[in-house]
Coordinates of C-alpha atoms (C1' of nucleotides) in Angstrom, one line a residue:
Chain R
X196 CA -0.5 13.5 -1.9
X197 CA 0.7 12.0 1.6
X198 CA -2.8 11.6 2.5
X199 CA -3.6 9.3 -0.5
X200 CA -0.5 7.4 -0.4
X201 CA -1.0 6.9 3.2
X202 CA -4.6 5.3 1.9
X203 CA -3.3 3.5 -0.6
X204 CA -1.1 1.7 1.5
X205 CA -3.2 1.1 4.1
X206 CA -6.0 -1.1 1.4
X207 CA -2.7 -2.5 0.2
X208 CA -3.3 -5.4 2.5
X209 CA -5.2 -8.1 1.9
X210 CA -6.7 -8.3 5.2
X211 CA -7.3 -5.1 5.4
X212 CA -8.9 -4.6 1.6
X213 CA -10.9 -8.0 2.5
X214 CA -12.5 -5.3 5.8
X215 CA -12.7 -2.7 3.8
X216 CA -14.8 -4.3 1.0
X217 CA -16.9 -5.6 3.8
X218 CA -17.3 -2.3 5.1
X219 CA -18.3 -0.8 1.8
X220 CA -20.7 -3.2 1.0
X221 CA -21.9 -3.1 4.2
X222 CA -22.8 0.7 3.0
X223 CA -24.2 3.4 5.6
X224 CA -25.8 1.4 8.1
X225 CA -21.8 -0.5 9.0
X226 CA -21.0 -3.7 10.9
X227 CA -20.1 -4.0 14.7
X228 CA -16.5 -5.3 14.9
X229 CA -17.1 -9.1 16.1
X230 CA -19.6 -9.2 12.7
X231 CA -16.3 -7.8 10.9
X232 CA -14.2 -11.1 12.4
X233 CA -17.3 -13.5 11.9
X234 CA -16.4 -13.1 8.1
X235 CA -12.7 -13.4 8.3
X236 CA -11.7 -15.8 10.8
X237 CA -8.8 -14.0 11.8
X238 CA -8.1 -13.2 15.6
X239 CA -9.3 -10.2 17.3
X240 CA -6.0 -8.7 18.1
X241 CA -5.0 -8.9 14.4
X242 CA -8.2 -7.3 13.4
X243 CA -7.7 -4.9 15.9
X244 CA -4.8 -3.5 14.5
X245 CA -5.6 -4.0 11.1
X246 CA -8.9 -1.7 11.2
X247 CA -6.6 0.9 13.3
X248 CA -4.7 1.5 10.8
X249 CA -7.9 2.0 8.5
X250 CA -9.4 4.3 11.1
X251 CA -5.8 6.5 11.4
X252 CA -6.1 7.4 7.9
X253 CA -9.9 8.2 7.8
X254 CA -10.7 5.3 5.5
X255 CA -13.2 3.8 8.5
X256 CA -14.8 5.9 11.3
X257 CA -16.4 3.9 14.5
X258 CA -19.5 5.0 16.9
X259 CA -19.8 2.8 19.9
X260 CA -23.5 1.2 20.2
X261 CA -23.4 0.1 23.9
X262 CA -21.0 -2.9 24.2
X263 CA -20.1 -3.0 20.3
X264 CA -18.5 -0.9 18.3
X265 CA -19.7 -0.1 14.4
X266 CA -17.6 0.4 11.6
X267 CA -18.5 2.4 8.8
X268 CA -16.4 3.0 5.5
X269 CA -16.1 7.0 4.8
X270 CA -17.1 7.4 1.1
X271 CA -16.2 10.8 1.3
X272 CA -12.6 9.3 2.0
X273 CA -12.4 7.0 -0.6
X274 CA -13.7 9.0 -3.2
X275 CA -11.0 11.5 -2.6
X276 CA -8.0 9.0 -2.8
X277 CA -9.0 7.5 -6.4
X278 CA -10.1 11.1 -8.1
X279 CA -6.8 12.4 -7.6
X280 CA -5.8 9.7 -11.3
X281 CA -8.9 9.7 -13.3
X282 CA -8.8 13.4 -13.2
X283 CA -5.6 14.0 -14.0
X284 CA -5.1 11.1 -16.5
X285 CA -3.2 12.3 -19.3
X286 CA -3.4 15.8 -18.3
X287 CA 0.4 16.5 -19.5
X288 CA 0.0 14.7 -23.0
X289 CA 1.0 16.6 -26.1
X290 CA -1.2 16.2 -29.3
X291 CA 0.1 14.3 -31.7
X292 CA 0.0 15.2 -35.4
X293 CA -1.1 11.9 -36.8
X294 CA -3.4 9.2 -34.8
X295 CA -2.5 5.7 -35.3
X296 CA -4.9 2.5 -34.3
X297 CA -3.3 2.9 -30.9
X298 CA -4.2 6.1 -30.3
X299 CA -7.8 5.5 -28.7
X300 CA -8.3 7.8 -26.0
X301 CA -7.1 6.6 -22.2
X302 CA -10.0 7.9 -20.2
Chain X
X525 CA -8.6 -9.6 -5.0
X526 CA -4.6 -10.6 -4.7
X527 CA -3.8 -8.5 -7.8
X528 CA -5.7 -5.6 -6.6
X529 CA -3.9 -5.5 -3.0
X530 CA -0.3 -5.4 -4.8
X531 CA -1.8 -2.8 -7.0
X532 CA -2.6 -1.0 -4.2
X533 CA 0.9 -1.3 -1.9
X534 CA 2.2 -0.4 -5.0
X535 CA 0.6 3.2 -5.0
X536 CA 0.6 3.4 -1.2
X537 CA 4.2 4.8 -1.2
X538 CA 4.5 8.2 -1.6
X539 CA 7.9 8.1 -4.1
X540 CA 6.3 5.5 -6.3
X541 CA 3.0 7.3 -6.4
X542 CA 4.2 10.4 -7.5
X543 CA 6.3 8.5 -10.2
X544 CA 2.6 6.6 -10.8
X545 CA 1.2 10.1 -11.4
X546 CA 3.5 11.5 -13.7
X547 CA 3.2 8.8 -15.8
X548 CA -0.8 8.7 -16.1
X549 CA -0.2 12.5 -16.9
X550 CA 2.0 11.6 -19.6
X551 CA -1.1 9.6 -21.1
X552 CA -0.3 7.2 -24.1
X553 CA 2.8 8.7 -25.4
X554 CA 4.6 7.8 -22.2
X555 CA 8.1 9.2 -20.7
X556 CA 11.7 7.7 -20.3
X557 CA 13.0 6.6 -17.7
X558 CA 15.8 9.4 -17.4
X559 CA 12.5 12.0 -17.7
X560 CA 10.8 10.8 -14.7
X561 CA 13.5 10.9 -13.0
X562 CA 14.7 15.1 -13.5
X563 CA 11.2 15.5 -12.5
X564 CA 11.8 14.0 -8.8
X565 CA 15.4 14.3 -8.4
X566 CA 16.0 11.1 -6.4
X567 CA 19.0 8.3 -7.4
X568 CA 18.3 6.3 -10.4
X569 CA 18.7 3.2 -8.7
X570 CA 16.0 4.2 -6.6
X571 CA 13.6 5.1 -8.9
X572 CA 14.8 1.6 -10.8
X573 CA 13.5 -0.1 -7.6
X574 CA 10.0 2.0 -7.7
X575 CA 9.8 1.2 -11.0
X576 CA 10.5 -2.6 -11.2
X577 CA 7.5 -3.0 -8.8
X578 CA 5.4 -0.3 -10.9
X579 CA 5.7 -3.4 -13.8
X580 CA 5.4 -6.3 -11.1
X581 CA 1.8 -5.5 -10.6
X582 CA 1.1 -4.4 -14.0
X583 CA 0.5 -0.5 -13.4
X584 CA 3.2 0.3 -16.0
X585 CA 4.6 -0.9 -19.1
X586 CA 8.3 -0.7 -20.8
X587 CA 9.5 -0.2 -24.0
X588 CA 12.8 0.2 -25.2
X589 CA 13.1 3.0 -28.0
X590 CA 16.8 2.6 -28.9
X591 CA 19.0 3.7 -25.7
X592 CA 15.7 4.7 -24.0
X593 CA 13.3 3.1 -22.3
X594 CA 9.9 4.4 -22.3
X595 CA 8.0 3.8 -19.2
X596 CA 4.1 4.2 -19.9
X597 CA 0.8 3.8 -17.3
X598 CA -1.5 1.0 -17.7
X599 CA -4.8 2.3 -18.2
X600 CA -6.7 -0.7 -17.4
X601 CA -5.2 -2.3 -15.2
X602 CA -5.5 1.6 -13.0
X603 CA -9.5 0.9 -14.0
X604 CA -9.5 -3.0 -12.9
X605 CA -7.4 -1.5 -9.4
X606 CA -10.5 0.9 -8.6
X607 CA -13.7 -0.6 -10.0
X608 CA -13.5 -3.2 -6.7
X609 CA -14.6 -0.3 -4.8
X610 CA -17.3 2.0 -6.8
X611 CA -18.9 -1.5 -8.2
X612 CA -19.5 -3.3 -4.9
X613 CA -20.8 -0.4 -2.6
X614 CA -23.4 -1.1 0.0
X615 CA -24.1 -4.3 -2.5
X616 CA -25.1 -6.1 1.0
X617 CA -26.7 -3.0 2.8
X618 CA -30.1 -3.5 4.2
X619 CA -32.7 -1.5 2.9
X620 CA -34.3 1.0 6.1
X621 CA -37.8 1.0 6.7
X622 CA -37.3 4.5 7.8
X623 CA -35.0 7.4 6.2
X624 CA -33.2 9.6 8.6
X625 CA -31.6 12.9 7.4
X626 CA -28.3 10.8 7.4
X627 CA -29.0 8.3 4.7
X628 CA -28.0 10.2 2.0
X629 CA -27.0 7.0 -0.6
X630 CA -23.4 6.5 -0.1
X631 CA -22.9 5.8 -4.4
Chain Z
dC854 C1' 36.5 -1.5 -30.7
dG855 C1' 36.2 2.2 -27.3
dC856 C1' 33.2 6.0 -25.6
dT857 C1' 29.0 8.0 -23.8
dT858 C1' 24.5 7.9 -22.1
dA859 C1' 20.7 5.2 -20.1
dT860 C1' 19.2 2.0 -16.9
dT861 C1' 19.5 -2.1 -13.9
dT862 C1' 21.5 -5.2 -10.5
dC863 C1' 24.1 -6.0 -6.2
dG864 C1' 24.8 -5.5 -1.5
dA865 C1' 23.9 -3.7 2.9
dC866 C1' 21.6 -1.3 6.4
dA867 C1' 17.8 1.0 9.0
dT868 C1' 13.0 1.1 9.4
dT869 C1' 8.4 -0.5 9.1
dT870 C1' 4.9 -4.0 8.8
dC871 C1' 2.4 -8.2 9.9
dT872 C1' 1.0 -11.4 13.1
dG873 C1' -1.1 -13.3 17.3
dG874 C1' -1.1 -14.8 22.3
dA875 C1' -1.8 -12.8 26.8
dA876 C1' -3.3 -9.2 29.6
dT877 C1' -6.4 -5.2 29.9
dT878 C1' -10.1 -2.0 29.4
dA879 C1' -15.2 -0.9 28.2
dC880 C1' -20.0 -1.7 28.7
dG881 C1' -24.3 -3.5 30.0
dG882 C1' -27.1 -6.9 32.6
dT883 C1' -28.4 -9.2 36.8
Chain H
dA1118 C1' -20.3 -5.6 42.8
dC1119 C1' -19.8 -9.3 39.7
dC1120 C1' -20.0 -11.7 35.3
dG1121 C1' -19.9 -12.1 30.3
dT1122 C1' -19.2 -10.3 25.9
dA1123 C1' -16.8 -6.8 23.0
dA1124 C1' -12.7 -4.8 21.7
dT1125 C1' -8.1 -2.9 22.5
dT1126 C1' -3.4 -2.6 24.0
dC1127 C1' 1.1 -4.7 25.1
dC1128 C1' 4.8 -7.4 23.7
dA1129 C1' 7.8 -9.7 20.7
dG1130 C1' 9.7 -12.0 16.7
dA1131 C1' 9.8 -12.9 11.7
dA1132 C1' 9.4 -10.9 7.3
dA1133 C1' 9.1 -7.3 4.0
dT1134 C1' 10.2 -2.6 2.5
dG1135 C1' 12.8 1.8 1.4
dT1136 C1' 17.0 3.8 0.4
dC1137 C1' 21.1 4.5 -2.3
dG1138 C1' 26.3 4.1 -3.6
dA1139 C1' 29.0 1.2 -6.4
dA1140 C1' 29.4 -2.0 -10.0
dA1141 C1' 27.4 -4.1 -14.1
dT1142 C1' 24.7 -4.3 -18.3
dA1143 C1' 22.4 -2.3 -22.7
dA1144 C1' 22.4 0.4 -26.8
dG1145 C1' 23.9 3.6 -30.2
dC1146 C1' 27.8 6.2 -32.3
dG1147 C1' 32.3 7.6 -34.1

DNA sequence: CGCTTATTTCGACATTTCTGGAATTACGGT
DNA sequence: ACCGTAATTCCAGAAATGTCGAAATAAGCG
């Protein structure tokens, strides 16, 4: 529960969700962290910090490659943080008697 | 990409997304207020706060039934929050000439 | 109307977050 | 060893967030 609050929070940053979706749609291969800023125009200290806090919470992982560094996004990660509500959705709901035209199913 | 953010600070506290979760177990019926809150056992201006900022972002609905108000989880705007992710991975990967052992696909 | 239950708003404080300039470390090439 | 590029850490200030008691508002009931 900490875990995927602590993601949550961290992609609930627009700079940071803006390097994230980078990352992801960069897929397996990643992006060395200058190609990261090219996109954003934001400083390097900023982004610095911004894809710490991505790394601390296993969102991101990073390999050096001589003089850059690669990001990667950890699917593994992300898939783990958004199961935890469309498998539990409605888990707790008690069957009604009658359905109405509201009643169509929530997931 | 704004609306997804705020949906996403929203759930990145751990008090708000366990309030979050109760109420996508709930499914369609939904759950008052005063229900949500004997499951957590925190002050009820607190979880008033948490709440407020549930229906900022759109994540929950309200609805009075007489004294009660019944607090329900927005299915679709929980979808719109997450499809950013699954829809757009590795959308700008380069395709490999070569397949290691590592490229398992990544979606 | 007055009472009770349900829920929100107000106010205040401590804590965390976000940002970016300047200095620092890391690595490879010459 | 020195230089240039890559990236991080240090520092500091402004802004936002999380918490919750006390007071206020909303709704039904006798």
């Amino acid at each position: 529960m900490d875990q995927v609050a602590s993601c949550l929070a961290a992609l609930g940053n627009v700079t940071r969700l803006r390097i994230y979706r980078i990352l992801v749609r960069a897929g397996r291969p990643g992006l060395p962290v200058a190609s990261v800023q090219s996109q954003l125009s934001i400083p390097a200290s900023t982004l610095s910090h911004h894809l710490r806090k991505l790394l601390e919470v296993g969102l991101v992982t990073q390999e050096r490659e001589g003089t850059r560094l690669i990001c990667r996004a950890d699917y593994a990660r992300m898939q783990s943080t958004f199961a935890l509500f469309l498998e539990e959705c409605c888990a707790d709901e008690q069957v009604a008697q009658s359905h109405s035209a509201n009643d169509a199913p929530c997931c």
